[in-house]
XYZ file of C-alpha atoms in Angstrom:
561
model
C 95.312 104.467 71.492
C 92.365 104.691 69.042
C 93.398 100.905 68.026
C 95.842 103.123 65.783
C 97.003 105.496 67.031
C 99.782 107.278 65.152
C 98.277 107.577 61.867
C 94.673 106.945 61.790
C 93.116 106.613 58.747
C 89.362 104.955 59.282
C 86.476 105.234 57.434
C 83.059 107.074 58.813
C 82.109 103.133 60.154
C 85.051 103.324 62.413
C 83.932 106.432 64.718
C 84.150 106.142 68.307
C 81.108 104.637 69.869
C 80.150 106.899 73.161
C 78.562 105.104 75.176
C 79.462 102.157 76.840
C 77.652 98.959 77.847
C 77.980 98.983 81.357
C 76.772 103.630 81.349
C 73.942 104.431 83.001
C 73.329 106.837 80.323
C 73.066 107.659 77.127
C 74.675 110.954 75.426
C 74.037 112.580 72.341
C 75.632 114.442 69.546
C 78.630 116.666 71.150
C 78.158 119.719 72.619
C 80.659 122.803 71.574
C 82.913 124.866 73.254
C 81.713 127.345 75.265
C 83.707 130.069 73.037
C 81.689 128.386 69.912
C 78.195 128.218 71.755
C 75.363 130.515 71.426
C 72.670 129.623 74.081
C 69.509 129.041 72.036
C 65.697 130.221 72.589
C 64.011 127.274 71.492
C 66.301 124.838 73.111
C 64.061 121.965 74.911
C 65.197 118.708 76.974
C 63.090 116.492 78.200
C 63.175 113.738 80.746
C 61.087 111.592 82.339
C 61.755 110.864 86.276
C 59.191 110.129 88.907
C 58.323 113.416 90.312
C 55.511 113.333 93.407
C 52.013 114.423 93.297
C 50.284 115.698 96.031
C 48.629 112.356 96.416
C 52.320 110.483 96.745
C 51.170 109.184 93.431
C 54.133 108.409 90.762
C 53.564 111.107 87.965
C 55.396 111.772 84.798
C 56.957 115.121 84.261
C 58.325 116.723 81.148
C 61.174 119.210 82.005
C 60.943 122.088 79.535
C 65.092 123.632 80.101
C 63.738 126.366 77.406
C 63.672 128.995 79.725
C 67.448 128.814 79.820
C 68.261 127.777 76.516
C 71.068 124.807 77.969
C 70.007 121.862 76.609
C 72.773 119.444 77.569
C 73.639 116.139 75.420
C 73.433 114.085 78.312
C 70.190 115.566 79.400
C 68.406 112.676 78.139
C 68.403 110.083 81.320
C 67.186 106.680 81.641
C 67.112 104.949 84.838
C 70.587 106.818 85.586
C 70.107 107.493 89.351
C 69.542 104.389 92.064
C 68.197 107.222 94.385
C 64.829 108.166 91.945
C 61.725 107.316 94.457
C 58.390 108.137 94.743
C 57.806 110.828 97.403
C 56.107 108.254 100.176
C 59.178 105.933 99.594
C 61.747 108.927 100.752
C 59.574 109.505 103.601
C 59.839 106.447 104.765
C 63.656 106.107 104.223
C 64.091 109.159 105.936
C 62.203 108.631 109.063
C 63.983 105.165 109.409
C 67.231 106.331 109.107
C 66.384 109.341 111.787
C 65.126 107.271 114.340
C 68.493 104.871 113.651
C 70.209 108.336 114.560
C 72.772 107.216 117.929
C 71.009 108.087 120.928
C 73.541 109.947 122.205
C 72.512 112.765 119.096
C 69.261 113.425 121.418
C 71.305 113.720 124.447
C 72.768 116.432 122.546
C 69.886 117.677 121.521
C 68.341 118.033 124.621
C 71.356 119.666 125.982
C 71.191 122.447 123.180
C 67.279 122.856 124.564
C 67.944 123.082 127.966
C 70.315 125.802 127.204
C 67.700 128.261 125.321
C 69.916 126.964 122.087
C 68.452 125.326 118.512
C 70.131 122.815 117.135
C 69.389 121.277 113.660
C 71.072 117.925 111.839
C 71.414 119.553 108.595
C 72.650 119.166 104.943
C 74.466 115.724 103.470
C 73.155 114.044 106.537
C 69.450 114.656 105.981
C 69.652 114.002 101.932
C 71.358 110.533 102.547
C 68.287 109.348 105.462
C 65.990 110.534 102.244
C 68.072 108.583 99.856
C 68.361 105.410 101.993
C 72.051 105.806 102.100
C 74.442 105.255 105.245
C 74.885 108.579 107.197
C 78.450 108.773 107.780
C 78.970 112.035 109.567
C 77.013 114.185 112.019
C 76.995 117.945 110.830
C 74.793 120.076 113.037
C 74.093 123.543 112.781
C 73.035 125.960 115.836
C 72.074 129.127 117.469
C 74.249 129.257 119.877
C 77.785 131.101 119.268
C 81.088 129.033 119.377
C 81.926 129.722 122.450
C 78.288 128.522 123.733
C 78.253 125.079 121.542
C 82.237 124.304 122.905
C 80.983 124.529 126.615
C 77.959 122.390 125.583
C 80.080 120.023 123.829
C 82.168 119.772 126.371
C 79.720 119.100 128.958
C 77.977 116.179 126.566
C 81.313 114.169 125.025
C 84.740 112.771 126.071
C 86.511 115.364 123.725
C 86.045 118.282 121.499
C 88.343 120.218 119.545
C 88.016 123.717 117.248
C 87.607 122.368 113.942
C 87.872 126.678 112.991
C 86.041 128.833 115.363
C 86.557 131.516 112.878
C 84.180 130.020 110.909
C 81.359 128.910 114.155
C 82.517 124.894 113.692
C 83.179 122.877 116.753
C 83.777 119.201 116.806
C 83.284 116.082 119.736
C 83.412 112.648 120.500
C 81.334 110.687 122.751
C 82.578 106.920 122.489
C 82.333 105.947 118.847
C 79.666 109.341 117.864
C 81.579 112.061 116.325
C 80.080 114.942 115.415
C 80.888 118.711 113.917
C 78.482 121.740 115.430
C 78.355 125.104 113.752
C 76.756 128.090 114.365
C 74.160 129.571 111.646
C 76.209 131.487 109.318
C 76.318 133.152 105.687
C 79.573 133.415 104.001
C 80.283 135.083 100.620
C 83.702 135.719 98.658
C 85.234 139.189 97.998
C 86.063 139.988 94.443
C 89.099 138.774 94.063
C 89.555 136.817 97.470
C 90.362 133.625 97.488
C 88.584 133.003 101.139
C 84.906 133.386 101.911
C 83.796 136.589 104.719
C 82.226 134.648 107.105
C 79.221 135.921 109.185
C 76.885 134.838 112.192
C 73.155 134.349 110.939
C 70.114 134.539 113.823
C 68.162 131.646 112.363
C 68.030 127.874 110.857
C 66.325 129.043 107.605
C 68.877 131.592 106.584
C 71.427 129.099 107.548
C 69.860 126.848 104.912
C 69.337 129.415 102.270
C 73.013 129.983 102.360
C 73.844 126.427 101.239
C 74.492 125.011 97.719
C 71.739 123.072 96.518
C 68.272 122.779 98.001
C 68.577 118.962 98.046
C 71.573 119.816 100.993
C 69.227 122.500 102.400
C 67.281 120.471 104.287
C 67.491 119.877 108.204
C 66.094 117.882 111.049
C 65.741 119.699 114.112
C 66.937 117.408 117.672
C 65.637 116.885 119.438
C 61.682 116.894 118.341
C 63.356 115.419 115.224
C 61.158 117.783 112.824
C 61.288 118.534 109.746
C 62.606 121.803 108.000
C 62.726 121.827 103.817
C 61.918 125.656 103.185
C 63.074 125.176 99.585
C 61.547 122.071 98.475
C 64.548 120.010 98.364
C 62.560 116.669 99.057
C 60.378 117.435 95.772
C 64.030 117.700 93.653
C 64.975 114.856 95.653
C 62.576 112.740 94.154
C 62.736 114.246 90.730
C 66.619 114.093 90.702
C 66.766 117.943 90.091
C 69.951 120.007 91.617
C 68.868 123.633 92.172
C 69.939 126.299 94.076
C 67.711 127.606 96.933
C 68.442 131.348 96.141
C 69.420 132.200 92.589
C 72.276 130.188 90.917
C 73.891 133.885 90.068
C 73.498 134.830 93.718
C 74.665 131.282 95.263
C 77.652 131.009 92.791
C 78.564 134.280 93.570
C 78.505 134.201 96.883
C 81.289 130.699 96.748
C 82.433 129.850 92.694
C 82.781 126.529 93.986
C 79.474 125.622 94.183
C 79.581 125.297 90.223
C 82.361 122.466 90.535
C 80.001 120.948 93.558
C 77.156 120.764 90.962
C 79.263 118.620 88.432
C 80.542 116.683 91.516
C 76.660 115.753 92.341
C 75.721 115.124 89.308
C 78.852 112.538 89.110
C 77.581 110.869 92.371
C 73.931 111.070 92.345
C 73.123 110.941 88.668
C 71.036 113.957 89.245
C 70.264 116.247 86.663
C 71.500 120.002 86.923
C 68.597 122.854 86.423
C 68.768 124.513 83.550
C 69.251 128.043 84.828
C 71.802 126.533 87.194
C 74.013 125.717 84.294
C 73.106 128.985 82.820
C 74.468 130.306 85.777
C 77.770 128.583 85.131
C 78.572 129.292 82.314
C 78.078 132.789 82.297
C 80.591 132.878 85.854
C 82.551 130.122 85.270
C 85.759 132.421 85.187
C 84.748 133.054 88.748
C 86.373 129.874 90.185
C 89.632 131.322 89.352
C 89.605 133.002 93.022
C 89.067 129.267 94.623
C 92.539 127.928 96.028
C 94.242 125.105 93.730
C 93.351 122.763 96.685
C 89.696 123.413 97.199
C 88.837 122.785 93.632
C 90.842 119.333 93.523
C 89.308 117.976 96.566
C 85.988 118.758 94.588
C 87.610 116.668 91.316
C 88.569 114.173 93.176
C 85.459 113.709 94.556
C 84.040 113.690 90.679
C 86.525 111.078 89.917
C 85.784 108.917 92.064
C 81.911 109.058 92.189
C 79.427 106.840 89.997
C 78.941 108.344 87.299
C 82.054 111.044 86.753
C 81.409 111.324 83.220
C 78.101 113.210 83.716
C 80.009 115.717 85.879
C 83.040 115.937 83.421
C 80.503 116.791 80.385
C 79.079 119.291 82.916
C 81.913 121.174 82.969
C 83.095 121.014 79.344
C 79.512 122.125 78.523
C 79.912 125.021 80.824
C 83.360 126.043 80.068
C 84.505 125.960 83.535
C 86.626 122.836 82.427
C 88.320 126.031 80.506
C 89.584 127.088 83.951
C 90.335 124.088 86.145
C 91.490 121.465 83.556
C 91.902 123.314 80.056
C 93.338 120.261 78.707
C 90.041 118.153 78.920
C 88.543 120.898 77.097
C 91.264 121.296 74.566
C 90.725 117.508 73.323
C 87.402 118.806 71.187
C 89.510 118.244 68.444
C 87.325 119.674 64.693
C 86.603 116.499 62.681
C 88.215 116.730 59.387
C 86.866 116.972 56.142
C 87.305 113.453 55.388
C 85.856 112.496 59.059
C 88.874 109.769 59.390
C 89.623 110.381 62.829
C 87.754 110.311 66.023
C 86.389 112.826 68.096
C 89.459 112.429 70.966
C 87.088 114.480 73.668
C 84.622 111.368 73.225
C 86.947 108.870 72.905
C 88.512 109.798 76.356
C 85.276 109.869 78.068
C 84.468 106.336 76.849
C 88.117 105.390 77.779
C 87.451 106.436 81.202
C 83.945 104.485 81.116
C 85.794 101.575 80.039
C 88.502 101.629 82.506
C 86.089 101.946 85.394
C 84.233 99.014 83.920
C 87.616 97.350 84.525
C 88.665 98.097 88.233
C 88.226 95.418 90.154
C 86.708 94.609 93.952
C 88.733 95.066 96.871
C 90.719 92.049 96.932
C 91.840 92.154 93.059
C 94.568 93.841 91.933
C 92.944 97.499 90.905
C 90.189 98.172 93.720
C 87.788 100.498 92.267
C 87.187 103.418 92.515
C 90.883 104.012 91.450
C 92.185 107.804 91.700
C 95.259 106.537 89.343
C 93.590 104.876 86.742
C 90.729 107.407 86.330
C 93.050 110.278 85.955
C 95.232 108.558 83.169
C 92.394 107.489 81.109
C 90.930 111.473 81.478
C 94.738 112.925 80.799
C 95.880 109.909 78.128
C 95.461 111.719 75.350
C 95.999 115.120 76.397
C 99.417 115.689 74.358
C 97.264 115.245 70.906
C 95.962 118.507 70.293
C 99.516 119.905 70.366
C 100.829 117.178 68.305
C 97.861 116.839 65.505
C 99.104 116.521 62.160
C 97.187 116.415 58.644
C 99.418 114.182 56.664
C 99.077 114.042 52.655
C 96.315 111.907 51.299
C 93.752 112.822 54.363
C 95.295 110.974 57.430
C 95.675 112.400 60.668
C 98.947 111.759 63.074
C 100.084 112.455 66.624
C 103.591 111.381 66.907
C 104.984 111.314 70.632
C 101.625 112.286 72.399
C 101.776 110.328 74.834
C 105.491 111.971 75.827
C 104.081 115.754 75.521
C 100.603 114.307 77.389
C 102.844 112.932 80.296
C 104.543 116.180 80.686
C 101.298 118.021 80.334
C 100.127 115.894 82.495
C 102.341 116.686 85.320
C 102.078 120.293 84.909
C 98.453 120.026 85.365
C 98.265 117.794 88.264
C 100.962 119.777 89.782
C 98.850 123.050 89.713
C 96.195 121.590 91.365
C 98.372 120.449 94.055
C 97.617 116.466 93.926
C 100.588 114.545 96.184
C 103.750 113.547 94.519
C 103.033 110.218 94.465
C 99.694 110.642 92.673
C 101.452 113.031 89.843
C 104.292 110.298 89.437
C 102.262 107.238 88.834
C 99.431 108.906 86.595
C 101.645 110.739 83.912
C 104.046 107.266 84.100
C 101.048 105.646 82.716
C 100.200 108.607 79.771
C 103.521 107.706 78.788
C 103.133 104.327 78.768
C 99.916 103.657 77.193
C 101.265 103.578 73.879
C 103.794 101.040 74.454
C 101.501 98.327 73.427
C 101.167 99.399 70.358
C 102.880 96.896 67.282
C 102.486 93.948 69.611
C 99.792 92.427 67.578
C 101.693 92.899 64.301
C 105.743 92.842 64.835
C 105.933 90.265 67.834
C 107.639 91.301 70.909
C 111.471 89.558 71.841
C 111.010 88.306 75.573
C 113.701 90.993 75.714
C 110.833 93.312 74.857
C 108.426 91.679 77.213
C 110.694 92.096 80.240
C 111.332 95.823 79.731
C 107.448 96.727 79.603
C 107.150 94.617 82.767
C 109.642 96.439 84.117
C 109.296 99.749 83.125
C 105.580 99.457 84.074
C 106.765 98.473 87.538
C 103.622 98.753 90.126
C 101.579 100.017 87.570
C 101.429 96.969 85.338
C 97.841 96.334 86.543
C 96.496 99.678 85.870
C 98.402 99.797 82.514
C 96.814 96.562 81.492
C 93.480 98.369 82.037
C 94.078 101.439 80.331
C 95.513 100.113 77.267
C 92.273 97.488 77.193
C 90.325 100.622 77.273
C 92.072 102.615 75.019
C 90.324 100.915 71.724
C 86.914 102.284 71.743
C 86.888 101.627 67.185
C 83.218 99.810 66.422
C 85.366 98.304 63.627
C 84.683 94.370 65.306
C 87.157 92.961 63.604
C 89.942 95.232 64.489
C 88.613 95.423 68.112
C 88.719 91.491 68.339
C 92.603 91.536 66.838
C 93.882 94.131 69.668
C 91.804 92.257 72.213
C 93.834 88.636 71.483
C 96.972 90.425 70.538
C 96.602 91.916 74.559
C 95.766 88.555 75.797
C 98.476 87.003 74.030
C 100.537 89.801 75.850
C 99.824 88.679 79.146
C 100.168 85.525 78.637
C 103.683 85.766 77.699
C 103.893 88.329 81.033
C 102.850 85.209 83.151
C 104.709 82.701 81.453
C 108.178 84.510 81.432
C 106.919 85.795 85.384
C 106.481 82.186 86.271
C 109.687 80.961 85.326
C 111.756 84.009 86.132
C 110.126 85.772 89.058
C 109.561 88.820 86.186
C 108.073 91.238 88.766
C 111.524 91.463 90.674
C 113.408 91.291 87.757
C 116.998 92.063 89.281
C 120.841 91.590 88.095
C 122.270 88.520 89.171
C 124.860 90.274 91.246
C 124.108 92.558 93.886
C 126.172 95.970 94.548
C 128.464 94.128 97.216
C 129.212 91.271 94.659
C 129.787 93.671 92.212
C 132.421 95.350 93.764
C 134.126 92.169 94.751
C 134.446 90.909 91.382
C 135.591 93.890 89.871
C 138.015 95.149 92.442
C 136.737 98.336 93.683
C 135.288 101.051 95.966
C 131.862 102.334 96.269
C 130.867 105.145 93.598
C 129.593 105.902 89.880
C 131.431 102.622 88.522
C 129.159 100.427 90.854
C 126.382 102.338 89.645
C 127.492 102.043 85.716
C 128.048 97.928 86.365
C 124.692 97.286 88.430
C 123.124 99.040 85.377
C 124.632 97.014 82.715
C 123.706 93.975 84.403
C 119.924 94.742 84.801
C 120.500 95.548 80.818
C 121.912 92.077 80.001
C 119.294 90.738 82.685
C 116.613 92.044 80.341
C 118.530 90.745 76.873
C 119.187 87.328 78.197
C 116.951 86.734 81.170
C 118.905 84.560 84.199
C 122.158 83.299 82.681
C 124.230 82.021 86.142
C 126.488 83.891 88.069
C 129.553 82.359 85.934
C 128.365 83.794 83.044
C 127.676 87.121 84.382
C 130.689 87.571 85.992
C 132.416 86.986 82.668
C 130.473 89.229 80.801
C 130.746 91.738 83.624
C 134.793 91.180 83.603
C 134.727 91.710 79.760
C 132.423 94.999 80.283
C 134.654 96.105 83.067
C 138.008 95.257 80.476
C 136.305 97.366 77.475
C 135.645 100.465 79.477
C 139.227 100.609 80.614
């Protein structure tokens, strides 16, 4: 909405304010597309984490990106991450965590031993012990070949299954443990294949050098329950660094998701990406195109939902790989016109989507956050403006019907990237909605009117509520202040006219059954045409008694003959 949406006309005062009260960041001027960007030499970012010294003392450090040239706008971090600890506070995490481990993971261990076999905890599990965060599944990696770890497994649990032998992973149960075993491997895609070659590796540290940041190449071997971080991953651990453990053009290479998996860390650890990582990126970003629709959702999904999914969003803008998974965000870095009366719409979505997490609610209220739904409309709201800009006479700056084109755009995209049809329903319902607000404030809305967003909003009410809240990001107080009590004034009306007539199951008064009785007749497209009419005069007139609408039904019925 832009607090005015079709024809916006504000000064330079009234620009869109970027960062939000309740970020974790800040973010500075915006960055251009990748087709407009020219890497710089003398580009420098600098941020100040806690990074270890050798004594476990807490040290400063200055993080000079120059030597690839990406200085990002939300480089600049200030207490962004929960998980930024000295390097004697990690330790200590970690070892309680891994001696919390079930016992029944050293049985396993044990059993691996006995059989001449290594076996390693590795990856996710290991980073979360270091980051003090609950270790929800059990992924172990080991020597032994698939058909070695099922006999093991099914020696040690109550049930296994082949998770994909094809690719060495095994998975068992014993009582409430579950965990996944898979044999050391390297993997790389084809040109032009859309799945990875997979190959048997001899040993734990090529298994880890294979994986996609050094912060997940880290492992615990079981049963000693030692240590193995050949790539330092502890050290970016602590300074909130993602980098690859081989070289970001060999590890993105190898899988072109990785570059999606950095945004999607960034988005849920608030870590910062290195520099020649997002090099990296950019320069292969048109390599994801050979990752399956699917793959690369679960990975935005996962972005979405995280923390912080802005950071991971301006990742991928930044990089240009938005460009090739979701051209549309990209698309909304909209050129500021000469008179500067509109807003950047690529910023004002992103501070939308702040806004409307800010919003969700715990998980008894009516939006439970994270929300996939809500997320997605505030990212996709305003998606139908760049094809609908207009540069009307005297400077302003329209987008009639965006909202329609961004629903439709909307459910192309989400399509493509194979979300569920429920998912694809509800989210471009509410880019078509959002604007329906709009004129409350200043023509007042006929209960009529009142009924019909109720109604058309249907399940969604909640979620439109938020968006629409969201949707005014002007620093123009005094306008911000009118749409806020012209909203509340909405709702209040909502739970008036819901109190007295039940709104949320607005219905006619006469069911299909009564219908038919009334009128005379047999099941088909009249019953349809009369149930119709009656929600229609429901809506005009609210509850009016069954005499009355069965007169007005009778008259109806009379006309049409």
């Amino acid at each position: 909405m832009e607090c005015r949406k079709e024809k916006n006309t504000k000064g330079a005062n009234d620009v869109a304010d970027s960062s939000v009260a309740t970020s974790t960041y800040t973010t500075g001027p915006k960055a251009p597309s990748r087709s407009r960007h020219q890497p710089t030499n003398d580009a420098k970012v600098t941020h100040t984490p806690t990074v270890p010294a050798d004594d476990d003392t807490e040290t400063p450090a200055v993080i000079d990106a120059r030597s690839g040239g990406w200085g990002l706008p939300w480089w600049t971090v200030s207490g962004s991450s929960p998980y930024l600890f000295p390097l004697a506070e990690l330790r200590r995490r970690a070892a309680a965590a891994l001696v919390s481990l079930p016992p029944e993971t050293a049985a396993l261990g044990r059993a691996f031993e006995a059989a001449g076999h290594e076996l390693a905890l590795v990856g996710g599990p290991v980073r979360d012990a270091f980051l003090g965060r609950e270790i929800a599944d059990l992924d172990f990696a080991t020597s032994a070949q698939p058909s070695q770890t099922e006999e093991l497994l099914a020696e040690w649990g109550h049930a296994h299954w082949d998770m994909g032998r094809a690719y060495g992973t095994i998975g068992a149960r014993r009582g409430n443990v579950i965990v996944e075993v898979t044999t050391y491997r390297t993997e790389a895609y084809l040109p032009g294949s859309r799945k990875p070659d997979v190959e048997f590796g001899t040993s734990l540290e090529g298994d880890l050098s294979r994986r996609d940041f050094t912060v997940n190449a880290m492992a615990v071997r079981l049963p000693q329950i030692a240590m193995v971080d050949p790539f330092g991953g502890v050290e970016d651990l602590a300074a909130g660094m993602l980098r690859t453990p081989a070289t970001p053009e060999q590890s993105f290479n190898d899988d072109p998701l990785r570059m999606l998996r950095a945004a999607r860390f960034a988005s849920q650890l608030g870590f910062e990406i290195d520099a020649s990582a997002l090099a990296a990126m950019s320069a292969l970003a048109g390599r994801i195109g050979i990752v399956s629709a699917e793959r690369i959702q679960a990975e935005l999904v996962k972005l979405l939902l995280a923390p912080w999914p802005r950071r991971g969003l301006e990742a991928m803008v930044y990089t240009g790989l938005a460009d090739e998974v979701l051209p549309e965000l990209s698309a909304l870095q909209l050129e500021i016109d000469e008179h500067h009366r509109h807003k950047d719409v690529y910023e004002h979505t992103l501070t939308v989507l702040d806004q409307a997490i800010s919003r969700e609610t715990g998980p008894d209220g009516p939006v439970p956050g994270p929300d996939l739904v809500l997320r997605l409309a505030s990212l996709m709201h305003d998606v139908g403006k760049p094809a609908t800009r207009r540069f009307e006479p005297g400077g302003g700056v329209s987008f009639h019907h965006h909202e329609v084109v961004g629903a439709k755009l909307t459910t192309k995209r989400l399509k493509a990237l194979r979300f569920d049809s429920a998912t694809v329903k509800d989210v471009s319902r509410l880019v078509e909605l959002h604007l329906r607000f709009h004129g409350y404030g200043s023509g007042g809305w006929t209960d009529s009117a009142v009924r019909r967003y109720v109604t058309d909003a249907g399940d969604l009410l909640e979620r439109l509520h938020r968006l629409t809240r969201s949707d005014c990001t002007t620093r123009n107080r005094r306008r911000a202040d009118e749409l806020a009590f012209a909203y509340d004034d909405l709702e209040a009306r909502i739970a008036e006219l819901a109190q007295k007539e039940e709104l949320a199951r607005v219905r006619p008064e006469l069911n299909g059954q009564e219908i038919m009785a009334v009128l005379g007749i047999e099941p088909g497209p009249d019953v349809g045409a009369a149930y119709k009419f009656l929600l229609e005069l429901r809506m005009d007139n609210g509850p009016m008694g069954r005499d009355n609408v069965e007169s007005a039904l009778l008259a109806w019925w009379a006309a049409r003959r």
